[in-house]
Amino acid sequence: MQSLEPAQGREFLTKVCDYLVSLPFDLKILQEAVANTELDRATREVAAAVLVNALTPQEGPSPERYLDDLFLLRMALAKVGTSTEPAHQEFRTRFDDVFSALTHDLELFERALGPALWACLQGRLGSLSRMALKGKRPTQYVDDEDSWDTLYEDGLDFQTHYDVTEERVQNRLRRPEQVMEYLQRRCAEDSKK
């Protein structure tokens, strides 16, 4: 397990807690990316894959079951963040508050989680294209303009039923090690599949 300096551990835990609470709203950025035909197809497919993963009902205690979603979401946003294409730059400008912190967040997360957990999450990001939501894979959501409304409605439903509050997160996640332990269990389960 990665050893963190106390200040780094507090910053990591604060970011994780904040992003767990804001997850339904942050997912809307990915919905916008899927529907933005000016963005390159690979970026839109990654956005759709993370959306499908997040919107698919998941097992496990709340809020822990959403931990990997918050990291995967930021990895997907990094795909938009690294391109110099004008459409990507315009998209980043629309969500400047998120993208301005993204590089620092990803560096903090990678440092805090360590190489093994970070690699596991990156591997999951690459394998999400095989998932399906309501019988459609992420590429089908990108191709079918009519399905964008379905993704939007599913996102609203997710937001309505999302049971993660700031108080609940603070009661459940008190130490950075809890985040890492949960993610290690998820990675171990994934490696058995």
PDB file of N, CA, C and O in Angstrom, residues 145-171:
ATOM      1  N   GLU A 145     -27.592   8.935 -32.503  1.00  0.00           N
ATOM      2  CA  GLU A 145     -27.934  10.242 -31.935  1.00  0.00           C
ATOM      3  C   GLU A 145     -29.188  10.171 -31.058  1.00  0.00           C
ATOM      4  O   GLU A 145     -29.299  10.890 -30.066  1.00  0.00           O
ATOM      5  N   ASP A 146     -30.123   9.294 -31.396  1.00  0.00           N
ATOM      6  CA  ASP A 146     -31.344   9.157 -30.598  1.00  0.00           C
ATOM      7  C   ASP A 146     -31.044   8.620 -29.197  1.00  0.00           C
ATOM      8  O   ASP A 146     -31.789   8.884 -28.253  1.00  0.00           O
ATOM      9  N   SER A 147     -29.961   7.866 -29.066  1.00  0.00           N
ATOM     10  CA  SER A 147     -29.627   7.294 -27.756  1.00  0.00           C
ATOM     11  C   SER A 147     -29.038   8.335 -26.799  1.00  0.00           C
ATOM     12  O   SER A 147     -28.961   8.074 -25.598  1.00  0.00           O
ATOM     13  N   TRP A 148     -28.654   9.479 -27.300  1.00  0.00           N
ATOM     14  CA  TRP A 148     -28.109  10.517 -26.423  1.00  0.00           C
ATOM     15  C   TRP A 148     -29.156  10.963 -25.419  1.00  0.00           C
ATOM     16  O   TRP A 148     -28.842  11.264 -24.270  1.00  0.00           O
ATOM     17  N   ASP A 149     -30.418  11.024 -25.860  1.00  0.00           N
ATOM     18  CA  ASP A 149     -31.493  11.381 -24.935  1.00  0.00           C
ATOM     19  C   ASP A 149     -31.658  10.313 -23.859  1.00  0.00           C
ATOM     20  O   ASP A 149     -31.924  10.626 -22.703  1.00  0.00           O
ATOM     21  N   THR A 150     -31.481   9.057 -24.257  1.00  0.00           N
ATOM     22  CA  THR A 150     -31.573   7.963 -23.291  1.00  0.00           C
ATOM     23  C   THR A 150     -30.481   8.090 -22.239  1.00  0.00           C
ATOM     24  O   THR A 150     -30.732   7.924 -21.042  1.00  0.00           O
ATOM     25  N   LEU A 151     -29.251   8.388 -22.684  1.00  0.00           N
ATOM     26  CA  LEU A 151     -28.150   8.588 -21.737  1.00  0.00           C
ATOM     27  C   LEU A 151     -28.448   9.752 -20.789  1.00  0.00           C
ATOM     28  O   LEU A 151     -28.173   9.681 -19.589  1.00  0.00           O
ATOM     29  N   TYR A 152     -29.014  10.818 -21.349  1.00  0.00           N
ATOM     30  CA  TYR A 152     -29.355  11.980 -20.530  1.00  0.00           C
ATOM     31  C   TYR A 152     -30.402  11.599 -19.475  1.00  0.00           C
ATOM     32  O   TYR A 152     -30.264  11.933 -18.298  1.00  0.00           O
ATOM     33  N   GLU A 153     -31.444  10.875 -19.905  1.00  0.00           N
ATOM     34  CA  GLU A 153     -32.493  10.454 -18.974  1.00  0.00           C
ATOM     35  C   GLU A 153     -31.938   9.498 -17.913  1.00  0.00           C
ATOM     36  O   GLU A 153     -32.299   9.587 -16.744  1.00  0.00           O
ATOM     37  N   ASP A 154     -31.059   8.594 -18.338  1.00  0.00           N
ATOM     38  CA  ASP A 154     -30.439   7.685 -17.369  1.00  0.00           C
ATOM     39  C   ASP A 154     -29.584   8.463 -16.373  1.00  0.00           C
ATOM     40  O   ASP A 154     -29.519   8.117 -15.196  1.00  0.00           O
ATOM     41  N   GLY A 155     -28.930   9.506 -16.861  1.00  0.00           N
ATOM     42  CA  GLY A 155     -28.137  10.359 -15.974  1.00  0.00           C
ATOM     43  C   GLY A 155     -29.004  11.083 -14.958  1.00  0.00           C
ATOM     44  O   GLY A 155     -28.634  11.207 -13.779  1.00  0.00           O
ATOM     45  N   LEU A 156     -30.174  11.567 -15.397  1.00  0.00           N
ATOM     46  CA  LEU A 156     -31.103  12.216 -14.463  1.00  0.00           C
ATOM     47  C   LEU A 156     -31.619  11.226 -13.424  1.00  0.00           C
ATOM     48  O   LEU A 156     -31.731  11.559 -12.244  1.00  0.00           O
ATOM     49  N   ASP A 157     -31.917  10.006 -13.879  1.00  0.00           N
ATOM     50  CA  ASP A 157     -32.369   8.970 -12.957  1.00  0.00           C
ATOM     51  C   ASP A 157     -31.274   8.637 -11.935  1.00  0.00           C
ATOM     52  O   ASP A 157     -31.540   8.495 -10.743  1.00  0.00           O
ATOM     53  N   PHE A 158     -30.035   8.532 -12.428  1.00  0.00           N
ATOM     54  CA  PHE A 158     -28.897   8.276 -11.549  1.00  0.00           C
ATOM     55  C   PHE A 158     -28.780   9.390 -10.509  1.00  0.00           C
ATOM     56  O   PHE A 158     -28.631   9.132  -9.316  1.00  0.00           O
ATOM     57  N   GLN A 159     -28.880  10.629 -10.971  1.00  0.00           N
ATOM     58  CA  GLN A 159     -28.765  11.776 -10.076  1.00  0.00           C
ATOM     59  C   GLN A 159     -29.874  11.765  -9.031  1.00  0.00           C
ATOM     60  O   GLN A 159     -29.633  12.030  -7.851  1.00  0.00           O
ATOM     61  N   THR A 160     -31.081  11.424  -9.440  1.00  0.00           N
ATOM     62  CA  THR A 160     -32.222  11.397  -8.527  1.00  0.00           C
ATOM     63  C   THR A 160     -32.056  10.344  -7.441  1.00  0.00           C
ATOM     64  O   THR A 160     -32.387  10.571  -6.282  1.00  0.00           O
ATOM     65  N   HIS A 161     -31.503   9.195  -7.818  1.00  0.00           N
ATOM     66  CA  HIS A 161     -31.381   8.082  -6.876  1.00  0.00           C
ATOM     67  C   HIS A 161     -29.995   7.976  -6.220  1.00  0.00           C
ATOM     68  O   HIS A 161     -29.768   7.060  -5.437  1.00  0.00           O
ATOM     69  N   TYR A 162     -29.117   8.886  -6.547  1.00  0.00           N
ATOM     70  CA  TYR A 162     -27.760   8.863  -5.993  1.00  0.00           C
ATOM     71  C   TYR A 162     -27.843   9.171  -4.509  1.00  0.00           C
ATOM     72  O   TYR A 162     -28.288  10.247  -4.094  1.00  0.00           O
ATOM     73  N   ASP A 163     -27.433   8.238  -3.679  1.00  0.00           N
ATOM     74  CA  ASP A 163     -27.612   8.353  -2.235  1.00  0.00           C
ATOM     75  C   ASP A 163     -26.360   8.810  -1.493  1.00  0.00           C
ATOM     76  O   ASP A 163     -26.225   8.581  -0.300  1.00  0.00           O
ATOM     77  N   VAL A 164     -25.467   9.461  -2.189  1.00  0.00           N
ATOM     78  CA  VAL A 164     -24.209   9.897  -1.578  1.00  0.00           C
ATOM     79  C   VAL A 164     -24.316  11.372  -1.210  1.00  0.00           C
ATOM     80  O   VAL A 164     -24.549  12.219  -2.065  1.00  0.00           O
ATOM     81  N   THR A 165     -24.138  11.634   0.068  1.00  0.00           N
ATOM     82  CA  THR A 165     -24.143  13.006   0.567  1.00  0.00           C
ATOM     83  C   THR A 165     -22.792  13.286   1.226  1.00  0.00           C
ATOM     84  O   THR A 165     -22.050  12.352   1.559  1.00  0.00           O
ATOM     85  N   GLU A 166     -22.520  14.545   1.439  1.00  0.00           N
ATOM     86  CA  GLU A 166     -21.264  14.920   2.096  1.00  0.00           C
ATOM     87  C   GLU A 166     -21.157  14.272   3.472  1.00  0.00           C
ATOM     88  O   GLU A 166     -20.115  13.725   3.833  1.00  0.00           O
ATOM     89  N   GLU A 167     -22.233  14.299   4.227  1.00  0.00           N
ATOM     90  CA  GLU A 167     -22.230  13.705   5.565  1.00  0.00           C
ATOM     91  C   GLU A 167     -21.967  12.194   5.493  1.00  0.00           C
ATOM     92  O   GLU A 167     -21.176  11.653   6.262  1.00  0.00           O
ATOM     93  N   ARG A 168     -22.613  11.548   4.558  1.00  0.00           N
ATOM     94  CA  ARG A 168     -22.445  10.099   4.421  1.00  0.00           C
ATOM     95  C   ARG A 168     -21.005   9.739   4.045  1.00  0.00           C
ATOM     96  O   ARG A 168     -20.442   8.780   4.554  1.00  0.00           O
ATOM     97  N   VAL A 169     -20.436  10.517   3.140  1.00  0.00           N
ATOM     98  CA  VAL A 169     -19.052  10.269   2.725  1.00  0.00           C
ATOM     99  C   VAL A 169     -18.117  10.456   3.909  1.00  0.00           C
ATOM    100  O   VAL A 169     -17.235   9.629   4.155  1.00  0.00           O
ATOM    101  N   GLN A 170     -18.297  11.528   4.650  1.00  0.00           N
ATOM    102  CA  GLN A 170     -17.421  11.795   5.788  1.00  0.00           C
ATOM    103  C   GLN A 170     -17.562  10.742   6.877  1.00  0.00           C
ATOM    104  O   GLN A 170     -16.598  10.436   7.577  1.00  0.00           O
ATOM    105  N   ASN A 171     -18.741  10.170   7.014  1.00  0.00           N
ATOM    106  CA  ASN A 171     -18.942   9.109   8.008  1.00  0.00           C
ATOM    107  C   ASN A 171     -18.304   7.797   7.571  1.00  0.00           C
ATOM    108  O   ASN A 171     -17.905   6.995   8.414  1.00  0.00           O
TER     109      ASN A 171
END
